[in-house]
PDB file of C-alpha atoms in Angstrom:
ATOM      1  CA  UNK A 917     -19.152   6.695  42.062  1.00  0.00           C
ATOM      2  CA  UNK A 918     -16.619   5.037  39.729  1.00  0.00           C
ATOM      3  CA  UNK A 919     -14.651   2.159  40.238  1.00  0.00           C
ATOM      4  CA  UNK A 920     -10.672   3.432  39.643  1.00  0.00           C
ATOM      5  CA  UNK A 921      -8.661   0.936  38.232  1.00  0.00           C
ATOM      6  CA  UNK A 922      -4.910   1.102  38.230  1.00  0.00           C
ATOM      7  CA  UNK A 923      -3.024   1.959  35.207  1.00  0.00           C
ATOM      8  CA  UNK A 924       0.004   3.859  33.899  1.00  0.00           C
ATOM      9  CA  UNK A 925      -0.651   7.262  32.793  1.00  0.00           C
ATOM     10  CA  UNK A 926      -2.249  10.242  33.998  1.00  0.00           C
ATOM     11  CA  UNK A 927      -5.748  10.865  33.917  1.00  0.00           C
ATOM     12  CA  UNK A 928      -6.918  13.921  31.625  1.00  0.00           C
ATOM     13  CA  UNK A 929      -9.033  16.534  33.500  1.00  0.00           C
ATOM     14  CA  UNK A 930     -10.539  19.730  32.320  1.00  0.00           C
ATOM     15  CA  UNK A 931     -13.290  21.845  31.368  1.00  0.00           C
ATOM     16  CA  UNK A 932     -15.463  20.657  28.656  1.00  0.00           C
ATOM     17  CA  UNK A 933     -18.388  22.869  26.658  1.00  0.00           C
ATOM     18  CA  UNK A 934     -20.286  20.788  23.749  1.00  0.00           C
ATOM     19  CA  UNK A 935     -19.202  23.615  21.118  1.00  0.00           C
ATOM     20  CA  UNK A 936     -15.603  23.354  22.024  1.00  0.00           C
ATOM     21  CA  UNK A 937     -12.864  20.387  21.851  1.00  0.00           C
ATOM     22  CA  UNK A 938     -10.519  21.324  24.380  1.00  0.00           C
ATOM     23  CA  UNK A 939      -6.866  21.436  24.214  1.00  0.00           C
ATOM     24  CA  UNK A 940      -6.429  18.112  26.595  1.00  0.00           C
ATOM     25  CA  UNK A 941      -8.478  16.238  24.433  1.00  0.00           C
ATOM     26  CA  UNK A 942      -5.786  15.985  21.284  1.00  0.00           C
ATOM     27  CA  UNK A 943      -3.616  13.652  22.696  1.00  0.00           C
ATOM     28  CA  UNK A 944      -0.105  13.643  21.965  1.00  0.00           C
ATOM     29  CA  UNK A 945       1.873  11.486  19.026  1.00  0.00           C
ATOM     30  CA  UNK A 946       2.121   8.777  21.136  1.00  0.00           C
ATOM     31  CA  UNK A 947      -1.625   8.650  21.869  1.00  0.00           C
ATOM     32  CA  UNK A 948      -1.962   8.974  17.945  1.00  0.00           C
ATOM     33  CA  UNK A 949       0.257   5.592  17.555  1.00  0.00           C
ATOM     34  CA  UNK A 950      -1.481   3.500  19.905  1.00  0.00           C
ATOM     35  CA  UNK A 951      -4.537   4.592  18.486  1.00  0.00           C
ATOM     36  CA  UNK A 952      -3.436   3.406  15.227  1.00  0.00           C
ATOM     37  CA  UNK A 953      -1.809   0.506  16.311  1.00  0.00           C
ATOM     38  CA  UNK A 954      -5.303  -0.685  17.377  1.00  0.00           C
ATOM     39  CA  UNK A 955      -7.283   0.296  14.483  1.00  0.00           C
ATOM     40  CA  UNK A 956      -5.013  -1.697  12.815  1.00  0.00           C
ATOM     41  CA  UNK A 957      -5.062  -4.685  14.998  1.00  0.00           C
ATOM     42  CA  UNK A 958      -9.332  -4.082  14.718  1.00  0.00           C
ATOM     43  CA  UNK A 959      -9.601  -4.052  10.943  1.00  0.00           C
ATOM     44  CA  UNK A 960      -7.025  -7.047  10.015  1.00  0.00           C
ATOM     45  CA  UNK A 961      -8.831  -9.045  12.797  1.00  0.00           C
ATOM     46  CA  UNK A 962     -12.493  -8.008  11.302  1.00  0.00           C
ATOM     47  CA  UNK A 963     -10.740  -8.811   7.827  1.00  0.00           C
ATOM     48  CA  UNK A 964      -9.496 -12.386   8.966  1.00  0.00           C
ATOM     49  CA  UNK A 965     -12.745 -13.353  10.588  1.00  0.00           C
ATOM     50  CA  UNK A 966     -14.910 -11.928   7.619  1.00  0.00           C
ATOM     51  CA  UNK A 967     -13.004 -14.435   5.215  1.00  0.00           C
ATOM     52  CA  UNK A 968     -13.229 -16.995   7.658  1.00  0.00           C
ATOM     53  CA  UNK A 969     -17.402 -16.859   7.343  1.00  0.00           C
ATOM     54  CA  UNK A 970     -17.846 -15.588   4.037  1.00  0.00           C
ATOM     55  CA  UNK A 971     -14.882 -17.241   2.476  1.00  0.00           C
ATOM     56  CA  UNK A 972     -14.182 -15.909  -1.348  1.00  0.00           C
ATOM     57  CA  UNK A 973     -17.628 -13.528  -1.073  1.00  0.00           C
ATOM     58  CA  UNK A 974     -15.343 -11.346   1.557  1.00  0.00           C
ATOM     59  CA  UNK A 975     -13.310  -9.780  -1.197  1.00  0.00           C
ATOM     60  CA  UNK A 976     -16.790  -8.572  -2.975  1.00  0.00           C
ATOM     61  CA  UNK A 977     -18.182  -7.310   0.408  1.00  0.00           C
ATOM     62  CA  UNK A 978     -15.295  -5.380   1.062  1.00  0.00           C
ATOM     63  CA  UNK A 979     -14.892  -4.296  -2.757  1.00  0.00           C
ATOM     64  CA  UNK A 980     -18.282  -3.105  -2.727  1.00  0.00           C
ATOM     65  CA  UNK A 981     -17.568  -1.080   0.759  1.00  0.00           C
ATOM     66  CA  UNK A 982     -14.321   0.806  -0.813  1.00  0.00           C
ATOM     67  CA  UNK A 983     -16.266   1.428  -4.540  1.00  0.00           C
ATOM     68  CA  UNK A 984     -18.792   3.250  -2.428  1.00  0.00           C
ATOM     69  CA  UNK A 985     -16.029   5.223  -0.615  1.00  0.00           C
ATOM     70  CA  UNK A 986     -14.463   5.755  -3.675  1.00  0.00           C
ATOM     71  CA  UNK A 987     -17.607   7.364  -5.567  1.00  0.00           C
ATOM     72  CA  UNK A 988     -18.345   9.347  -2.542  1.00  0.00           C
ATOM     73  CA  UNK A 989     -14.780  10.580  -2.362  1.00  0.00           C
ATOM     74  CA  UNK A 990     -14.752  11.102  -5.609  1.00  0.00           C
ATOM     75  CA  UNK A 991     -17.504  13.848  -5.889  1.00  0.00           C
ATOM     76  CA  UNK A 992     -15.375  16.303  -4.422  1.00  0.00           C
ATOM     77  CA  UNK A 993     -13.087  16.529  -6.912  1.00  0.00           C
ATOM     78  CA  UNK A 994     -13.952  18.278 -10.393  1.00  0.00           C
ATOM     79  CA  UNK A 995     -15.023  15.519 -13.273  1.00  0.00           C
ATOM     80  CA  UNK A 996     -12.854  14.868 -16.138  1.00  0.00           C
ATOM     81  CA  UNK A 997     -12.119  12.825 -19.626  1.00  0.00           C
ATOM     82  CA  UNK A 998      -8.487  13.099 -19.298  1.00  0.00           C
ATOM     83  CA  UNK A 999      -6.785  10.549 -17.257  1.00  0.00           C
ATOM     84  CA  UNK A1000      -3.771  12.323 -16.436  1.00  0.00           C
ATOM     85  CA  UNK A1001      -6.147  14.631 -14.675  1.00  0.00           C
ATOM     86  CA  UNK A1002      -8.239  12.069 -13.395  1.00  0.00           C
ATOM     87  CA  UNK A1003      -4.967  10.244 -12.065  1.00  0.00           C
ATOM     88  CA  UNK A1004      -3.714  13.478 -10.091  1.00  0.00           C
ATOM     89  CA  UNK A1005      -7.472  14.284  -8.480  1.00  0.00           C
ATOM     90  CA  UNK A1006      -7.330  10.288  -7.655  1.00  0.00           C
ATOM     91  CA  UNK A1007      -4.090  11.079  -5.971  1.00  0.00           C
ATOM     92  CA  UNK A1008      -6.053  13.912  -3.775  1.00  0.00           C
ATOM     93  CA  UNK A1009      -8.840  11.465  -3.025  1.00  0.00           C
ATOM     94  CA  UNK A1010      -6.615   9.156  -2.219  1.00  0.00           C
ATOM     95  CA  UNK A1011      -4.421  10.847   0.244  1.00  0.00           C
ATOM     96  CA  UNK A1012      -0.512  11.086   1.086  1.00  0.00           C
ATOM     97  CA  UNK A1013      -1.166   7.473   2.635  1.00  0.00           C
ATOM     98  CA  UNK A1014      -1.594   5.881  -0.779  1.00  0.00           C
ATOM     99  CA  UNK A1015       0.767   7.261  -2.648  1.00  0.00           C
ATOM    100  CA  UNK A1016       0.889   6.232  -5.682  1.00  0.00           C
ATOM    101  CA  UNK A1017       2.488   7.015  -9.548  1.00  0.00           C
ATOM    102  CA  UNK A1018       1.655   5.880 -13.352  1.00  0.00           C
ATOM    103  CA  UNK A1019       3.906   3.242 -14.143  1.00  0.00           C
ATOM    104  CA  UNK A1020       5.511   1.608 -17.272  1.00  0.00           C
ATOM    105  CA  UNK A1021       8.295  -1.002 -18.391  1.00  0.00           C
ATOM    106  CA  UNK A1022      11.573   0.986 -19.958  1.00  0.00           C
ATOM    107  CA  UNK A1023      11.483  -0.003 -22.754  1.00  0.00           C
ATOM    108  CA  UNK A1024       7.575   0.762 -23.164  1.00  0.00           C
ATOM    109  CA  UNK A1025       6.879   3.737 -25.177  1.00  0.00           C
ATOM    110  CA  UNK A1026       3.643   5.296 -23.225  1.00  0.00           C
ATOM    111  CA  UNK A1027       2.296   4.872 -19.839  1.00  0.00           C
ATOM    112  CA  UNK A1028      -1.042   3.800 -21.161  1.00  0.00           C
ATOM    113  CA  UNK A1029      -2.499   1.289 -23.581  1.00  0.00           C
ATOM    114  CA  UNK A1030      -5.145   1.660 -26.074  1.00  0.00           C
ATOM    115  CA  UNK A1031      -6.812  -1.301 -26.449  1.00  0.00           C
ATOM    116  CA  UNK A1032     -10.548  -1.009 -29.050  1.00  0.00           C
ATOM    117  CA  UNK A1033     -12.217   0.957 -26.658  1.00  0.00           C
ATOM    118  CA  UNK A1034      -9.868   0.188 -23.564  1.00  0.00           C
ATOM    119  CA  UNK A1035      -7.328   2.395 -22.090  1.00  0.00           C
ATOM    120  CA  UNK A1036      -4.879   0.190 -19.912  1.00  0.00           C
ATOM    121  CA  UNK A1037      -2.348   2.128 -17.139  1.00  0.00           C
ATOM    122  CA  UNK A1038      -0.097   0.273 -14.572  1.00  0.00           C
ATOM    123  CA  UNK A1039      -0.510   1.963 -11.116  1.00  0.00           C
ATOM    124  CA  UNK A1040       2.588   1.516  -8.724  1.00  0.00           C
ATOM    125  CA  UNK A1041       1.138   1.624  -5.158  1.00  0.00           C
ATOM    126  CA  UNK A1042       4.578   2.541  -3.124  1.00  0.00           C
ATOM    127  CA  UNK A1043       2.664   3.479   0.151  1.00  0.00           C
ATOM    128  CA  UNK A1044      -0.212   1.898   1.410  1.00  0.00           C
ATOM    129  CA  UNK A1045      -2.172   1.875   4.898  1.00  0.00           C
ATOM    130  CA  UNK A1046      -4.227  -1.530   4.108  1.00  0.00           C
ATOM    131  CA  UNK A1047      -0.240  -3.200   3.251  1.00  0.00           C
ATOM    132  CA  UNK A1048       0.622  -1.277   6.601  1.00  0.00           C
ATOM    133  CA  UNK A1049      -2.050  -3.274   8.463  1.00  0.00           C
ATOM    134  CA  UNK A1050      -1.778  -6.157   6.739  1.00  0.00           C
ATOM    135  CA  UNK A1051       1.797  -6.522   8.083  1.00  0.00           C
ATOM    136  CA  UNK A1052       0.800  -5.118  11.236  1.00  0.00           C
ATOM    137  CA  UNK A1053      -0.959  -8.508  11.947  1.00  0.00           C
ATOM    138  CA  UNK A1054       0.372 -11.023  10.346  1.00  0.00           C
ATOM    139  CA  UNK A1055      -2.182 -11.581   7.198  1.00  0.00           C
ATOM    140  CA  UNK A1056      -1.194 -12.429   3.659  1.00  0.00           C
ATOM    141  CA  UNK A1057      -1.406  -9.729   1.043  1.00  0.00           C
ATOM    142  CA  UNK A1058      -4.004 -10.077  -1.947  1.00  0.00           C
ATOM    143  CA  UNK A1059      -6.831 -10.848   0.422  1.00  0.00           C
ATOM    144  CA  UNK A1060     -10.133  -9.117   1.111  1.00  0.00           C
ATOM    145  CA  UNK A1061      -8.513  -6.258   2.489  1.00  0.00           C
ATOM    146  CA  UNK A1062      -6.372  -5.124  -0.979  1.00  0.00           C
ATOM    147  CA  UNK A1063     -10.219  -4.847  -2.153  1.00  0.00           C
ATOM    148  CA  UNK A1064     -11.101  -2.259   0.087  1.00  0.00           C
ATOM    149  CA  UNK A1065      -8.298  -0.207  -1.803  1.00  0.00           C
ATOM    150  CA  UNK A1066      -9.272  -1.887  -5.492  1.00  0.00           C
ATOM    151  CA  UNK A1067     -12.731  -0.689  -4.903  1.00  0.00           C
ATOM    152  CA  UNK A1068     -11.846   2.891  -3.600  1.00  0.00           C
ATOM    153  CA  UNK A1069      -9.557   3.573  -6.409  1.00  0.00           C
ATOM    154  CA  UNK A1070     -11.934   2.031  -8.672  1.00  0.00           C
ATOM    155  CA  UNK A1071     -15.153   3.946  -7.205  1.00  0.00           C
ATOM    156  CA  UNK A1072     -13.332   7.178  -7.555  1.00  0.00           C
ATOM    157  CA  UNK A1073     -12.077   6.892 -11.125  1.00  0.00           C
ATOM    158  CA  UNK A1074     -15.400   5.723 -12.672  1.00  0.00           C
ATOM    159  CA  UNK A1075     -16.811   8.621 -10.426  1.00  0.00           C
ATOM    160  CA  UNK A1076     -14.284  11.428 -12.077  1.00  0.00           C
ATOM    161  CA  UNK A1077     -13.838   9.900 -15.429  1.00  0.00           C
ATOM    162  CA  UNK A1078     -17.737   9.028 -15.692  1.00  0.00           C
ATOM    163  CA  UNK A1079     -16.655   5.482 -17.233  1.00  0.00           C
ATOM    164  CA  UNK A1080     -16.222   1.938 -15.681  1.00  0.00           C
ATOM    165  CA  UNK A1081     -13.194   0.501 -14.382  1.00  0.00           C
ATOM    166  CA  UNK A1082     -11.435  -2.492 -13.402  1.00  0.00           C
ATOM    167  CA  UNK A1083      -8.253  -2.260 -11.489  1.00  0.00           C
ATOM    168  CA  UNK A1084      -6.099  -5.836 -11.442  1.00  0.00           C
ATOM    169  CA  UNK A1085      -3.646  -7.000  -8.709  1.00  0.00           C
ATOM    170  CA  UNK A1086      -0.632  -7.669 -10.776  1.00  0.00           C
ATOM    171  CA  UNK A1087       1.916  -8.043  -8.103  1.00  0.00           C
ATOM    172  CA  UNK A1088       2.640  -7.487  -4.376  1.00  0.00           C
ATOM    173  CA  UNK A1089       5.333  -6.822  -2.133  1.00  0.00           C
ATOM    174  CA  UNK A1090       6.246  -5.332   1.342  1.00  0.00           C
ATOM    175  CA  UNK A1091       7.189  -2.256  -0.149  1.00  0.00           C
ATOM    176  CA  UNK A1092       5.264  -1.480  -3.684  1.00  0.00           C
ATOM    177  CA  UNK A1093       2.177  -3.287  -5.533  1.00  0.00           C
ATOM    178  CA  UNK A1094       1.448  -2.999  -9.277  1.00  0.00           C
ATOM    179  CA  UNK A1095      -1.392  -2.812 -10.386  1.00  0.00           C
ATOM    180  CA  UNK A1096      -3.317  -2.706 -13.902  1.00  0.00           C
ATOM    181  CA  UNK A1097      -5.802   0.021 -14.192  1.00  0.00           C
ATOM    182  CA  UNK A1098      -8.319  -0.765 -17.291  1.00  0.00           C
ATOM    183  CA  UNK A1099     -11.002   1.868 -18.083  1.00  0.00           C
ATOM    184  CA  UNK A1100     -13.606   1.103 -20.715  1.00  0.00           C
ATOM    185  CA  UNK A1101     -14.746   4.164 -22.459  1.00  0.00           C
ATOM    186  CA  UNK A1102     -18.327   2.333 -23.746  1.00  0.00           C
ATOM    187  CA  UNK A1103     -19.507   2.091 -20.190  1.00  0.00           C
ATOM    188  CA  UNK A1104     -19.751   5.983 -20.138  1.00  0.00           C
TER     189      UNK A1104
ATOM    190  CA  UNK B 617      17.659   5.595 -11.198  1.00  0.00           C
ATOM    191  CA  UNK B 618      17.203   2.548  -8.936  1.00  0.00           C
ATOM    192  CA  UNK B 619      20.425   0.602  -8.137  1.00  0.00           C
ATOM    193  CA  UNK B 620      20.930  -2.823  -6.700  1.00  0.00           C
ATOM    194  CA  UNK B 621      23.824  -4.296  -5.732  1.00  0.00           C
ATOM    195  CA  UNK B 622      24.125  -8.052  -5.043  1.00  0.00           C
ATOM    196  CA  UNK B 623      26.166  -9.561  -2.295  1.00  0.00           C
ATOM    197  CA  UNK B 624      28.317 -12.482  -4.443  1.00  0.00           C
ATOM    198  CA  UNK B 625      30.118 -13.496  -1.310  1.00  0.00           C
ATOM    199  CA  UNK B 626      26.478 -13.782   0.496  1.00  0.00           C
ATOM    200  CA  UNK B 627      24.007 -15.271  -2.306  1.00  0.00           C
ATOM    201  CA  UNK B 628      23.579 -18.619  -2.306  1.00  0.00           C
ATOM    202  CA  UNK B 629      22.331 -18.914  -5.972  1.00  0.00           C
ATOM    203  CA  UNK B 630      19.169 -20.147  -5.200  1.00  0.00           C
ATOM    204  CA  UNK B 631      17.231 -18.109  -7.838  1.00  0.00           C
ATOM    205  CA  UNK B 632      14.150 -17.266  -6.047  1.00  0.00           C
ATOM    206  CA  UNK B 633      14.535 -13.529  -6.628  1.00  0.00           C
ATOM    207  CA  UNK B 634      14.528 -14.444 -10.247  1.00  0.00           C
ATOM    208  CA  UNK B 635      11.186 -16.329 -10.312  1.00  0.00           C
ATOM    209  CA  UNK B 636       9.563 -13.998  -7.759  1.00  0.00           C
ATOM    210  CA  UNK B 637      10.503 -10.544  -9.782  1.00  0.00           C
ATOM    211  CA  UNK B 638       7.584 -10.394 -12.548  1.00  0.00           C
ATOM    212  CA  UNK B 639       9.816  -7.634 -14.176  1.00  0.00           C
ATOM    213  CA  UNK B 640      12.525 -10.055 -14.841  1.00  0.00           C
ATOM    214  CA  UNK B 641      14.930  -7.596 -13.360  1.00  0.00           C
ATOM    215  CA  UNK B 642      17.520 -10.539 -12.381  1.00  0.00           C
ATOM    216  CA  UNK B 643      19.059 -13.661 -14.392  1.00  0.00           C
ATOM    217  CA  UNK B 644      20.995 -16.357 -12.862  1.00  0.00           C
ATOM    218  CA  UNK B 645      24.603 -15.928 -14.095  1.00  0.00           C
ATOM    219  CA  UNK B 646      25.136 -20.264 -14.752  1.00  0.00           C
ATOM    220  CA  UNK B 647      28.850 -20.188 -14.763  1.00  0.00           C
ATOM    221  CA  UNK B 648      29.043 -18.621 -11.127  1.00  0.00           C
ATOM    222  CA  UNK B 649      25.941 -20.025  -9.766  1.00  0.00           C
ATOM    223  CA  UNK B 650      25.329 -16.731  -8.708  1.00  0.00           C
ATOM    224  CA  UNK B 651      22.095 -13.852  -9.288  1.00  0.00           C
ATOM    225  CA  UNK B 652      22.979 -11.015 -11.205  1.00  0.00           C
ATOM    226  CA  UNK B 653      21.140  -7.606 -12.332  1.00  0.00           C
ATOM    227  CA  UNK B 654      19.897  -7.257 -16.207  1.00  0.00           C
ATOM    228  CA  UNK B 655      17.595  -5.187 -16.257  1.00  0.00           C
ATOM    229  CA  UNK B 656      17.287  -2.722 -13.271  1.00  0.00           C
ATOM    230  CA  UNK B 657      15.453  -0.250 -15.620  1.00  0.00           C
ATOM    231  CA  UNK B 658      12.453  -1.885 -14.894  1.00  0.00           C
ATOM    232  CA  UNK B 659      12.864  -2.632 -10.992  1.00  0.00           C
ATOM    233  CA  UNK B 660       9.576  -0.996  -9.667  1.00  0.00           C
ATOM    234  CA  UNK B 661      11.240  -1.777  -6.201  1.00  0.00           C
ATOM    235  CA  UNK B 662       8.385  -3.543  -4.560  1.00  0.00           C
ATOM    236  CA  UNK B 663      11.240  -5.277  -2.747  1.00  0.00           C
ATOM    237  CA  UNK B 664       9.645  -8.789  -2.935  1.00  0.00           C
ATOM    238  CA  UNK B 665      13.237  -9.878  -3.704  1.00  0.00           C
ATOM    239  CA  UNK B 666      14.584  -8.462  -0.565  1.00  0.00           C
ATOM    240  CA  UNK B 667      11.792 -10.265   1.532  1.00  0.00           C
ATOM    241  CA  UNK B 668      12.413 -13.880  -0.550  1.00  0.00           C
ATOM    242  CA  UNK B 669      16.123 -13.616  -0.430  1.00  0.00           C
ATOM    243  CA  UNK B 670      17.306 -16.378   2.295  1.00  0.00           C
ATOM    244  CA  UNK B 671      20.761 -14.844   2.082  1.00  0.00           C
ATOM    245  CA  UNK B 672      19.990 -10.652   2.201  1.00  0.00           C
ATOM    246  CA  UNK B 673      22.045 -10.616  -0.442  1.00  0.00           C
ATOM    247  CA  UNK B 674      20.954  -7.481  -2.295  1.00  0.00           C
ATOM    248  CA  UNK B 675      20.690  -3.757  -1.633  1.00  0.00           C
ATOM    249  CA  UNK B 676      18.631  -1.547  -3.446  1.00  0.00           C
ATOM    250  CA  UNK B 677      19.628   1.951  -3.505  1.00  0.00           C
ATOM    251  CA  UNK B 678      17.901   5.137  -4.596  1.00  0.00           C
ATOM    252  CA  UNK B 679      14.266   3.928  -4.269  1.00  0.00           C
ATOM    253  CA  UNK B 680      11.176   5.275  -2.700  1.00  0.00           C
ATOM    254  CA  UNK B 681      10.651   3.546   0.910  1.00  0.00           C
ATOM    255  CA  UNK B 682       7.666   3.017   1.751  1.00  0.00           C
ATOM    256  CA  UNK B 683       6.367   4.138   5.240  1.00  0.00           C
ATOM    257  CA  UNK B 684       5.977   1.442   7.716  1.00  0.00           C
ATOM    258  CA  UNK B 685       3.868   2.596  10.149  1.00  0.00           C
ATOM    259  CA  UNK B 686       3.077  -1.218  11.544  1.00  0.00           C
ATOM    260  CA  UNK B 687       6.614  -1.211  12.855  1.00  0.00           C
ATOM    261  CA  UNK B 688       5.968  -0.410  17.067  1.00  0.00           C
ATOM    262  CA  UNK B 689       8.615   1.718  18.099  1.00  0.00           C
ATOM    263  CA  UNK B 690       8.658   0.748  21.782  1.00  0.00           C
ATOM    264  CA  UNK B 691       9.449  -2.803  20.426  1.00  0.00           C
ATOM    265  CA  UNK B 692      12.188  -1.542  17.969  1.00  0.00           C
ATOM    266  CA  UNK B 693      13.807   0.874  20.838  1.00  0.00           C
ATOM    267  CA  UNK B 694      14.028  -2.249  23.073  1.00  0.00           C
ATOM    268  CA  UNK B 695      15.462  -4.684  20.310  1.00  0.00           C
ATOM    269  CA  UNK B 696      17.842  -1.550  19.306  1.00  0.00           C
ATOM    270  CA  UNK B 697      19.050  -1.183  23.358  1.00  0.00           C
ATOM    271  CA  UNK B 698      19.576  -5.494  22.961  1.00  0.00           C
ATOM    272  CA  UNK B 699      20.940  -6.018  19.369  1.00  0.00           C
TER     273      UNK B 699
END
């Protein structure tokens, strides 16, 4: 028999089959932010104590976790030589909680670069869940955590555009982040 | 078209927002001693201004705003019921 302890709330009971996911189970939106609140709380605390250990070699074990997210993400979508394209499936992969556009100076005359066998965009990140939980507690923007979302986007491009790619933090703040996107064509 | 308005009466002419913006979106106007816009084509509206400003002395208007989903609403009802 179990232990109760005291808490607020009620208890959930109902029927429960394997095959189904009952009604009770969903929670309501409340249930949804707590949940989040914690997962946040979880990651920036796993992200803190991972740079605390492995000091600068964090960022690459956390790139290397979003690049593979990103290429596995990315083989849903259809493949593609035309960024444009390749910039709206990467907005798909990517999800309504990264939104993010092509970006360019005014007086600049196209949003990309050509540079030999370069092409250079500037990404405008304008919602993010990794600046969400980086605010959430407390931790500095730019650290190991930004790379889970450098190697996602990065993963997916070179996964839909067949090429390698480089993605640069140019600069952050609480409520957009630039960021240079550089594609080299010779590492199709 | 992003706007931004700066607070004369509340800026302190400190110039932070113009070394912070890496658009170069504001100039310090030397005879008042004061920030003002130049080039608010090229705002991206990161807001890294707003956050740096000791003064709040700017307003941007027309932007996209980001979702901030780290802000607990309990916490913000209470301070709402207080402030």
């Amino acid at each position: 028999m179990a232990y109760e302890i005291k808490r607020e709330g009620k208890e959930i009971f109902g029927d429960f089959k394997p095959e189904l996911i009952p009604n009770e189970c969903g929670g309501d939106i409340d249930d949804y932010e707590e949940a989040l609140h914690v997962l946040m709380k979880f990651v920036g605390s796993m992200s803190s104590a991972l740079e605390q250990v492995s000091g600068r070699g964090a960022n690459a074990i956390v790139y290397q976790a979003g690049k593979r997210m990103g290429h596995e993400a990315g083989k849903m979508v259809e493949k593609t030589d035309n960024l444009e394209k390749a910039m709206q499936e990467l907005s798909e992969i990517l999800g309504a909680e990264f939104y993010f556009d092509m970006w360019k100076p005014a007086g600049q005359e196209g949003y990309t670069i050509e540079k030999g066998d370069e092409t250079v965009v500037k990404l405008i990140f304008r919602d993010c869940v990794v600046r969400q939980t980086l605010r959430r507690t407390g931790l500095p923007q730019k650290g190991p955590l930004c790379y889970l979302l450098y190697g996602y986007t990065v993963g997916a491009v070179e996964e839909v555009m067949d090429i390698r790619g480089k993605l640069d933090i140019d600069h952050v703040g609480p409520n957009a982040c630039l960021k240079t996107l550089t594609i080299k064509w010779s590492g199709k | 078209m992003v706007e931004i308005e700066i607070d004369e009466n509340a800026c302190v002419g400190c110039g932070s927002c113009v070394d912070d913006c890496p658009n170069d979106v504001y100039e310090m106007d030397e005879a008042k001693n004061k920030t003002k816009v130049v080039n608010a084509d090229d705002c991206m509206a990161c807001l890294s201004c707003h956050e740096i400003c000791p003064a709040e002395a700017m307003e941007h208007k027309n932007i996209h705003v980001a979702k901030r989903l780290y802000i607990d609403r309990r916490v913000n009802d209470i301070l709402n019921k207080i402030i």
